[in-house]
Short mmCIF file of N, CA and C in Angstrom, two decimals:
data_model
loop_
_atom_site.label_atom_id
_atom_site.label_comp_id
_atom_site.label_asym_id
_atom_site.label_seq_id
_atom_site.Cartn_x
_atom_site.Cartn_y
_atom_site.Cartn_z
N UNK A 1 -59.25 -40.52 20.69
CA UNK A 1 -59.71 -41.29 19.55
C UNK A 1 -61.22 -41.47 19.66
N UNK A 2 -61.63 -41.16 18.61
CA UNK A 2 -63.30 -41.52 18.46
C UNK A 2 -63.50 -42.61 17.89
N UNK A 3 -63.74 -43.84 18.39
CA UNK A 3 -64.18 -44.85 17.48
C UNK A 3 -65.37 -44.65 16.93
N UNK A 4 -66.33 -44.27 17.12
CA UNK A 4 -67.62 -44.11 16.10
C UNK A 4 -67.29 -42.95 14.93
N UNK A 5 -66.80 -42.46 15.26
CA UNK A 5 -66.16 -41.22 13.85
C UNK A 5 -65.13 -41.72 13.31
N UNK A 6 -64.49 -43.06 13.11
CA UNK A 6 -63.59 -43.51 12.75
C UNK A 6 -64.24 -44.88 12.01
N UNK A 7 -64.92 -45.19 12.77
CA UNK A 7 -66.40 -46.05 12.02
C UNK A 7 -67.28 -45.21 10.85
N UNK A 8 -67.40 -44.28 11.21
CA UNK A 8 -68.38 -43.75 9.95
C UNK A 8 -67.27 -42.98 8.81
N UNK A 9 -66.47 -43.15 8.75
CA UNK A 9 -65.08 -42.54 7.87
C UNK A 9 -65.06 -44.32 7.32
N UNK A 10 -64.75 -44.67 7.67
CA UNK A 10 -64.65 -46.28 6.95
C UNK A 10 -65.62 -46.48 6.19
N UNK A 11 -67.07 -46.45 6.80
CA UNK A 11 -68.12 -46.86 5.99
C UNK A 11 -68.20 -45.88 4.27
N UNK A 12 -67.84 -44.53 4.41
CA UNK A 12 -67.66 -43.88 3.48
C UNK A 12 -67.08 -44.55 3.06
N UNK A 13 -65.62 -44.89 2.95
CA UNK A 13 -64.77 -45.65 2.46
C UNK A 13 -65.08 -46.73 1.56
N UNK A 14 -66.17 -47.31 2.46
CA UNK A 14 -66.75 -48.53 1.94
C UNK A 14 -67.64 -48.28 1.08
N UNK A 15 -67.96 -47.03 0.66
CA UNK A 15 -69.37 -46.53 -0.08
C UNK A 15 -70.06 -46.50 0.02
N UNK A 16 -70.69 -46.56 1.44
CA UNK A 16 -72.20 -45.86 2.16
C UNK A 16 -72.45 -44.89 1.55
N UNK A 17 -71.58 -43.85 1.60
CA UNK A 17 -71.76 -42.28 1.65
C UNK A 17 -70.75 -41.08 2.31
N UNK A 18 -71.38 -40.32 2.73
CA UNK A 18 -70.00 -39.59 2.43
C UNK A 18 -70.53 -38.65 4.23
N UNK A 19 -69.55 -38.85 4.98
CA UNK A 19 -69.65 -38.41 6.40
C UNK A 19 -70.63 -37.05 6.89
N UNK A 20 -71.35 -37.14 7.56
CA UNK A 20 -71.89 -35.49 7.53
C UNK A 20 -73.20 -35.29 6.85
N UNK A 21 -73.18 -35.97 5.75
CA UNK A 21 -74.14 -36.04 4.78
C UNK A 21 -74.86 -36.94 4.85
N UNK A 22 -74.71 -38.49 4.88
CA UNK A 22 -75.77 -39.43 5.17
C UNK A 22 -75.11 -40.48 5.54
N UNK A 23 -73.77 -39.83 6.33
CA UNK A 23 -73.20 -40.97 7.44
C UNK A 23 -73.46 -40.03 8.90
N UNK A 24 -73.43 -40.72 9.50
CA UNK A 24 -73.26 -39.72 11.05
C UNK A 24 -73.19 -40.80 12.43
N UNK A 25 -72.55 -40.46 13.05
CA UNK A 25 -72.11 -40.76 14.28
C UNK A 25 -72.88 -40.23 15.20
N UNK A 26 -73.22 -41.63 16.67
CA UNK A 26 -73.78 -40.66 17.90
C UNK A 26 -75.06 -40.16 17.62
N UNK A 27 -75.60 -39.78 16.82
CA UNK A 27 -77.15 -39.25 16.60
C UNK A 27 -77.22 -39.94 15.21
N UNK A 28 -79.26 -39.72 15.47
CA UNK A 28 -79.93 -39.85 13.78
C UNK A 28 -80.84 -38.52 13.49
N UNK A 29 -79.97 -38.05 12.63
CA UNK A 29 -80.91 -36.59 11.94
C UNK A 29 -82.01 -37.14 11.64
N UNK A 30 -83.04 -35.82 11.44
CA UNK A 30 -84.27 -36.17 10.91
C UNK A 30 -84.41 -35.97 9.09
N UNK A 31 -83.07 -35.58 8.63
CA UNK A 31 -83.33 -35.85 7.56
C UNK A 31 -81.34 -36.18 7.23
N UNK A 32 -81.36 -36.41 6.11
CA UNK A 32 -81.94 -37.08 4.71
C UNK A 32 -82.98 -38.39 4.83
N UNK A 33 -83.48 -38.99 3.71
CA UNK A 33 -84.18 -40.32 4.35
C UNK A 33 -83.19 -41.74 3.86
N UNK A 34 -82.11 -41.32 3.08
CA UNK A 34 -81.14 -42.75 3.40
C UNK A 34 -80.35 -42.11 3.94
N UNK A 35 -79.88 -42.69 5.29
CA UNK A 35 -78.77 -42.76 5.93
C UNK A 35 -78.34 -43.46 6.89
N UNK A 36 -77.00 -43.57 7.10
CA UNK A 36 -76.54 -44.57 8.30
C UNK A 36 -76.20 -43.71 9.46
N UNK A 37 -76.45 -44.93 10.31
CA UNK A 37 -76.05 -43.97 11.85
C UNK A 37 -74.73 -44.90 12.79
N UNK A 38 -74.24 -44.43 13.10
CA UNK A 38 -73.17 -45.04 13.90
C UNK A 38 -73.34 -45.13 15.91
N UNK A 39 -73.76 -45.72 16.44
CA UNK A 39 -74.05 -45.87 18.09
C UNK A 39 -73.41 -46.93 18.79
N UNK A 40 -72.89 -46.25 19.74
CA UNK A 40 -72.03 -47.19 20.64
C UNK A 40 -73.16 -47.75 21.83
N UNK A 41 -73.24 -48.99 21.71
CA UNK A 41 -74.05 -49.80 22.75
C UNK A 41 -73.39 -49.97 23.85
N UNK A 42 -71.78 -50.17 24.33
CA UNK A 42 -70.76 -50.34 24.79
C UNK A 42 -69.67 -49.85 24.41
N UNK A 43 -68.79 -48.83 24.32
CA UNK A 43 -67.48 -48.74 23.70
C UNK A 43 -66.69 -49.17 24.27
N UNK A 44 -66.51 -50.22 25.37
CA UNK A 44 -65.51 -50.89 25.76
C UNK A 44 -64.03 -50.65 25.85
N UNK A 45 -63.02 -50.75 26.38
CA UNK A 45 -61.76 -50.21 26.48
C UNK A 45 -60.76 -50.54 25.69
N UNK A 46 -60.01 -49.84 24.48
CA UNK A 46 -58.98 -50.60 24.11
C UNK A 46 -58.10 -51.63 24.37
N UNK A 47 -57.47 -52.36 23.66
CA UNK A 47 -56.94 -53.55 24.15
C UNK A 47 -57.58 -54.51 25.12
N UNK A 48 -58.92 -54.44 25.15
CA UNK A 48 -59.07 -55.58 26.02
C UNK A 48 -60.32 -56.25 24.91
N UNK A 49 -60.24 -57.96 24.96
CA UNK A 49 -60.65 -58.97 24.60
C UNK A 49 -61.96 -58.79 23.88
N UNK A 50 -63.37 -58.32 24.90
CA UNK A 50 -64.51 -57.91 24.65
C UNK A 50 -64.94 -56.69 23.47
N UNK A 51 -63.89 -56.16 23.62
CA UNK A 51 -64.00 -55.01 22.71
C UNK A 51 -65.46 -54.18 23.07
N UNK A 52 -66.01 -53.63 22.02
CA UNK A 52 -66.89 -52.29 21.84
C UNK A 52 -68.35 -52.83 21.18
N UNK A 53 -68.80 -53.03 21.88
CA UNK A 53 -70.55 -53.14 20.62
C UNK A 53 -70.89 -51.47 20.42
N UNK A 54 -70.56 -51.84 18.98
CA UNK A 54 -71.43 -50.70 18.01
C UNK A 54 -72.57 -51.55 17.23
N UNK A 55 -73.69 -50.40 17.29
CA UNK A 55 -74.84 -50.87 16.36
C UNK A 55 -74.52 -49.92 15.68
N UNK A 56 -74.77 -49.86 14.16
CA UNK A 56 -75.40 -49.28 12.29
C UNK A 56 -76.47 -49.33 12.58
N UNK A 57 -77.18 -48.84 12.23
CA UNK A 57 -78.77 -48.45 12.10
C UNK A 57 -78.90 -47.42 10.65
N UNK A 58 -79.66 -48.14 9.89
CA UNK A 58 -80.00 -47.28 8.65
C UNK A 58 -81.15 -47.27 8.35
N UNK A 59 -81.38 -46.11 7.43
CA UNK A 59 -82.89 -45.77 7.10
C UNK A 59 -83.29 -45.83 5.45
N UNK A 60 -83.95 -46.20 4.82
CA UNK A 60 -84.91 -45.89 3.52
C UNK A 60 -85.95 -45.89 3.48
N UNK A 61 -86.55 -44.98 2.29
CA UNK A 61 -87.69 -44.95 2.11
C UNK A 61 -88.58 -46.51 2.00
N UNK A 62 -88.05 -47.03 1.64
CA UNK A 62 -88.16 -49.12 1.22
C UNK A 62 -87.71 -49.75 2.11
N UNK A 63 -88.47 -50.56 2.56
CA UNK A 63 -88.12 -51.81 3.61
C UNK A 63 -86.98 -52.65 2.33
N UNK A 64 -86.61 -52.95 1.35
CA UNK A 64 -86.04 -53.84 0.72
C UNK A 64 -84.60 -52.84 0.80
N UNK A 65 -84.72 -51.59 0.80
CA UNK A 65 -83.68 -50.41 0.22
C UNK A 65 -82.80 -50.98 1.32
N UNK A 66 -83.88 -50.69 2.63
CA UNK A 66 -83.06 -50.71 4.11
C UNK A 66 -82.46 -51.66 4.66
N UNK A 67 -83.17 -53.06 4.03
CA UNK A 67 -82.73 -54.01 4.14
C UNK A 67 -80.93 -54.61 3.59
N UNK A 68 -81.21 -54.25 1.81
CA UNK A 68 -80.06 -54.43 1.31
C UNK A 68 -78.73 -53.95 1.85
N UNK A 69 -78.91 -52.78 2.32
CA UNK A 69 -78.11 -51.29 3.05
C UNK A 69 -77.66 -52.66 3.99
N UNK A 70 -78.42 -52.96 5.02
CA UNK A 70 -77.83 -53.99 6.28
C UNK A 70 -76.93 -54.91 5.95
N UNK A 71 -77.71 -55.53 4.90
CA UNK A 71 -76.96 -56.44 4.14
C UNK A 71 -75.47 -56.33 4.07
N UNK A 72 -75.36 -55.46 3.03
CA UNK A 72 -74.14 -54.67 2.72
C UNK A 72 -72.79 -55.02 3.65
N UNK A 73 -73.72 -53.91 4.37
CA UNK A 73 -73.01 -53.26 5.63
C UNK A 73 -72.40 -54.61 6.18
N UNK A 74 -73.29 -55.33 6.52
CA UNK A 74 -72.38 -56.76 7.55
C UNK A 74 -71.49 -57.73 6.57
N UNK A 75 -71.58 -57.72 5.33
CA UNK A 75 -71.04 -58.93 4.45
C UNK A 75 -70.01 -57.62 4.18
N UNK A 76 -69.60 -56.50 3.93
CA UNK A 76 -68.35 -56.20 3.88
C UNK A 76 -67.51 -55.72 5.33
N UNK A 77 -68.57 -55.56 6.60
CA UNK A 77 -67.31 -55.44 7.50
C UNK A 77 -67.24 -56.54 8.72
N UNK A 78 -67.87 -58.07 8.37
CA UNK A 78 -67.55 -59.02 8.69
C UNK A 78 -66.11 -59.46 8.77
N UNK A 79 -65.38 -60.12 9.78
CA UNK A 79 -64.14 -60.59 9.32
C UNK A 79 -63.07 -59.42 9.21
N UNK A 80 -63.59 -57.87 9.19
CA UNK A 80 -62.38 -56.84 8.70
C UNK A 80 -61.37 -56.70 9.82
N UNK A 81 -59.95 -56.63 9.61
CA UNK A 81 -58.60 -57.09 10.54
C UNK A 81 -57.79 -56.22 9.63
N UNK A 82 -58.23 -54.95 10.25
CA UNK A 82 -56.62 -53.88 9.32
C UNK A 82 -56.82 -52.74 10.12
N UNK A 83 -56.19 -51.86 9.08
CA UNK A 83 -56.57 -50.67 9.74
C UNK A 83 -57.89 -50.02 9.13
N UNK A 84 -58.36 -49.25 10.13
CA UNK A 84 -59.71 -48.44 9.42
C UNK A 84 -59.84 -47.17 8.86
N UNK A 85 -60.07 -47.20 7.64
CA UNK A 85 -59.83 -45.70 6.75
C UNK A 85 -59.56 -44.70 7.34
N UNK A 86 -58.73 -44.22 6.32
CA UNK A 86 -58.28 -42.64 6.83
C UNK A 86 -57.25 -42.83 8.01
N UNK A 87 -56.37 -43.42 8.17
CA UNK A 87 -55.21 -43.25 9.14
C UNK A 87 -56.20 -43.66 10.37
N UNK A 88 -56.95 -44.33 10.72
CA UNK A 88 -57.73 -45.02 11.25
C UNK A 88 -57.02 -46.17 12.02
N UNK A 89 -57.40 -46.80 13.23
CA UNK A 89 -57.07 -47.29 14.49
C UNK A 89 -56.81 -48.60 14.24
N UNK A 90 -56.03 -49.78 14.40
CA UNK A 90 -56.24 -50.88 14.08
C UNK A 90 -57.55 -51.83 14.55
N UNK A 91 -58.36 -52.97 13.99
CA UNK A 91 -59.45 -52.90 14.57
C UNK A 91 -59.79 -54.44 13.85
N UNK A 92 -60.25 -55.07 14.17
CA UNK A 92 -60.79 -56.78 14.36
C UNK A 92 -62.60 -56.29 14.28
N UNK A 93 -63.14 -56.70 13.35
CA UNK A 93 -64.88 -56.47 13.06
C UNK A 93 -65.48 -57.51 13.24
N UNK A 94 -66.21 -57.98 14.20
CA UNK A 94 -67.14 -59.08 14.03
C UNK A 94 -68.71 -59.25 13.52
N UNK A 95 -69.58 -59.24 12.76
CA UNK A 95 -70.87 -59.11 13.04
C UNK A 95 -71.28 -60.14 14.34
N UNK A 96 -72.11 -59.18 15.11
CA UNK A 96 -72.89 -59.71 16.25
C UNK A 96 -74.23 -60.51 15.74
N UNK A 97 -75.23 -59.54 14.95
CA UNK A 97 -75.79 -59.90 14.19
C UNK A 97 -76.53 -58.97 13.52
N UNK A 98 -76.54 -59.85 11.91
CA UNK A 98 -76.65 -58.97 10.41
C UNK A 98 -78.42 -57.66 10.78
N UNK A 99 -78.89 -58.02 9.72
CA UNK A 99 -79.96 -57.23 9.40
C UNK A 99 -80.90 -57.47 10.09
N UNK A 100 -81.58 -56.90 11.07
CA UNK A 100 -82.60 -56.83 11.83
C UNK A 100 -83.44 -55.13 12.05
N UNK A 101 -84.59 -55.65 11.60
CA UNK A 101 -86.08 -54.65 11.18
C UNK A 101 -86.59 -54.06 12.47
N UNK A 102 -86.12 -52.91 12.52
CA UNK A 102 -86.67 -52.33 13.42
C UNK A 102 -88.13 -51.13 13.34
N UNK A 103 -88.73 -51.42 12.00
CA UNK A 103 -90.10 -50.64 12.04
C UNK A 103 -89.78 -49.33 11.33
N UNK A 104 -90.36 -48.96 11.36
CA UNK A 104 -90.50 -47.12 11.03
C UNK A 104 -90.14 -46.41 11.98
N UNK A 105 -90.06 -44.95 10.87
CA UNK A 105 -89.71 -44.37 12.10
C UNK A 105 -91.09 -43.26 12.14
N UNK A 106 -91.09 -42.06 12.68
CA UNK A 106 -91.79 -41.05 12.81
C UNK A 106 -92.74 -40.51 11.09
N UNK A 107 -91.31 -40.70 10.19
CA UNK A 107 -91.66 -40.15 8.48
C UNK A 107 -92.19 -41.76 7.67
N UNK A 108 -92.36 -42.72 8.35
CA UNK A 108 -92.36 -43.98 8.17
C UNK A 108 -91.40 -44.47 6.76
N UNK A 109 -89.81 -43.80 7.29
CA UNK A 109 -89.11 -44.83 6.83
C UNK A 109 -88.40 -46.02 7.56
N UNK A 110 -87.93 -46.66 6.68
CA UNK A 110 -87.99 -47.73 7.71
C UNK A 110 -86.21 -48.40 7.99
N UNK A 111 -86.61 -48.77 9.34
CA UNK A 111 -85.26 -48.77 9.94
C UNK A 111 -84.70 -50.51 10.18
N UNK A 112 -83.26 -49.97 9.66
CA UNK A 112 -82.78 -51.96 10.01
C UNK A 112 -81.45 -51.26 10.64
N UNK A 113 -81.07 -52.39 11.47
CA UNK A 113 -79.29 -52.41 12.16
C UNK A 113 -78.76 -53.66 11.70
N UNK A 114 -77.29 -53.87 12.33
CA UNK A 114 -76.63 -54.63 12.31
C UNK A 114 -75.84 -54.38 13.83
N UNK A 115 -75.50 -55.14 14.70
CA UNK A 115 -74.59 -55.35 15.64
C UNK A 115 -73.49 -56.02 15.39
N UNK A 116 -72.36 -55.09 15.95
CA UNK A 116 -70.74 -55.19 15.42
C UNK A 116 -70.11 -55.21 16.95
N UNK A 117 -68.83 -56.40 17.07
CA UNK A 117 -67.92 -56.40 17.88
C UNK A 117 -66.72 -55.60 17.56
N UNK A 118 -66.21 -55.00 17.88
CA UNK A 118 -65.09 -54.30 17.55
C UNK A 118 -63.98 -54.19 18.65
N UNK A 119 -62.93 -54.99 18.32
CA UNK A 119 -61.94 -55.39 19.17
C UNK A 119 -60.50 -54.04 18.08
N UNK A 120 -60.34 -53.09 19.52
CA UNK A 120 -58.93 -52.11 18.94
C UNK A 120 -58.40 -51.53 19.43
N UNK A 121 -57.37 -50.89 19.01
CA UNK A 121 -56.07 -50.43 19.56
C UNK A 121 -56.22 -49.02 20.61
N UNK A 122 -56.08 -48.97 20.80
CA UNK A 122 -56.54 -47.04 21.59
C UNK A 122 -55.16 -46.33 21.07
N UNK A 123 -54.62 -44.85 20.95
CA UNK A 123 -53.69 -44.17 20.38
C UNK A 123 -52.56 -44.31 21.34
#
């Protein structure tokens, strides 16, 4: 089971975007210039308490674009307790914490995350 490819299949879900294209897991392409990235800070072991810190990290051309994007992102997968799209793993979402500005990048767009607890099932 991949939890970060099971994370970025949800976020599609959720209407980020569409996997491959300007969702992606594990790395940040150097292009498109909106997109989300999916990174495990910890993936932690199924079934146990602590669960997994994943950071989102997204990009726009607009500090407000990139911002909203964060936004988003934490006010719909705050609180989420189901299963996660696509025949997806059962899974408990916490925000760690929402939208935080992390600068530009290289093309000076500009980058925000969110930190997520993720407490789930393993197969």
């Amino acid at each position: 089971m991949n939890l970060l490819r099971q994370l970025a299949g949800h976020l599609e879900f959720c209407g980020f975007g569409k996997s491959d294209e300007n969702i992606f897991w594990g790395r940040m392409p150097d292009s498109p210039d909106g997109c989300v990235c999916v990174f495990s800070a910890d993936s932690g072991l199924p079934g146990r308490s602590e669960g997994a810190s994943i950071r989102l990290v997204n990009r726009a051309t607009s500090p407000g674009e990139a911002y909203e994007t964060a936004c988003a992102m934490a006010r719909d997968l705050d609180g989420f307790d189901g299963f996660l799209a696509g025949n997806g793993t059962l899974a408990r979402i916490d925000v760690l914490s929402g939208a935080s500005g992390m600068g530009a990048d290289g093309k000076k767009r500009e980058l925000y995350s969110i930190d997520l607890r993720v407490r789930y099932c393993g197969e």
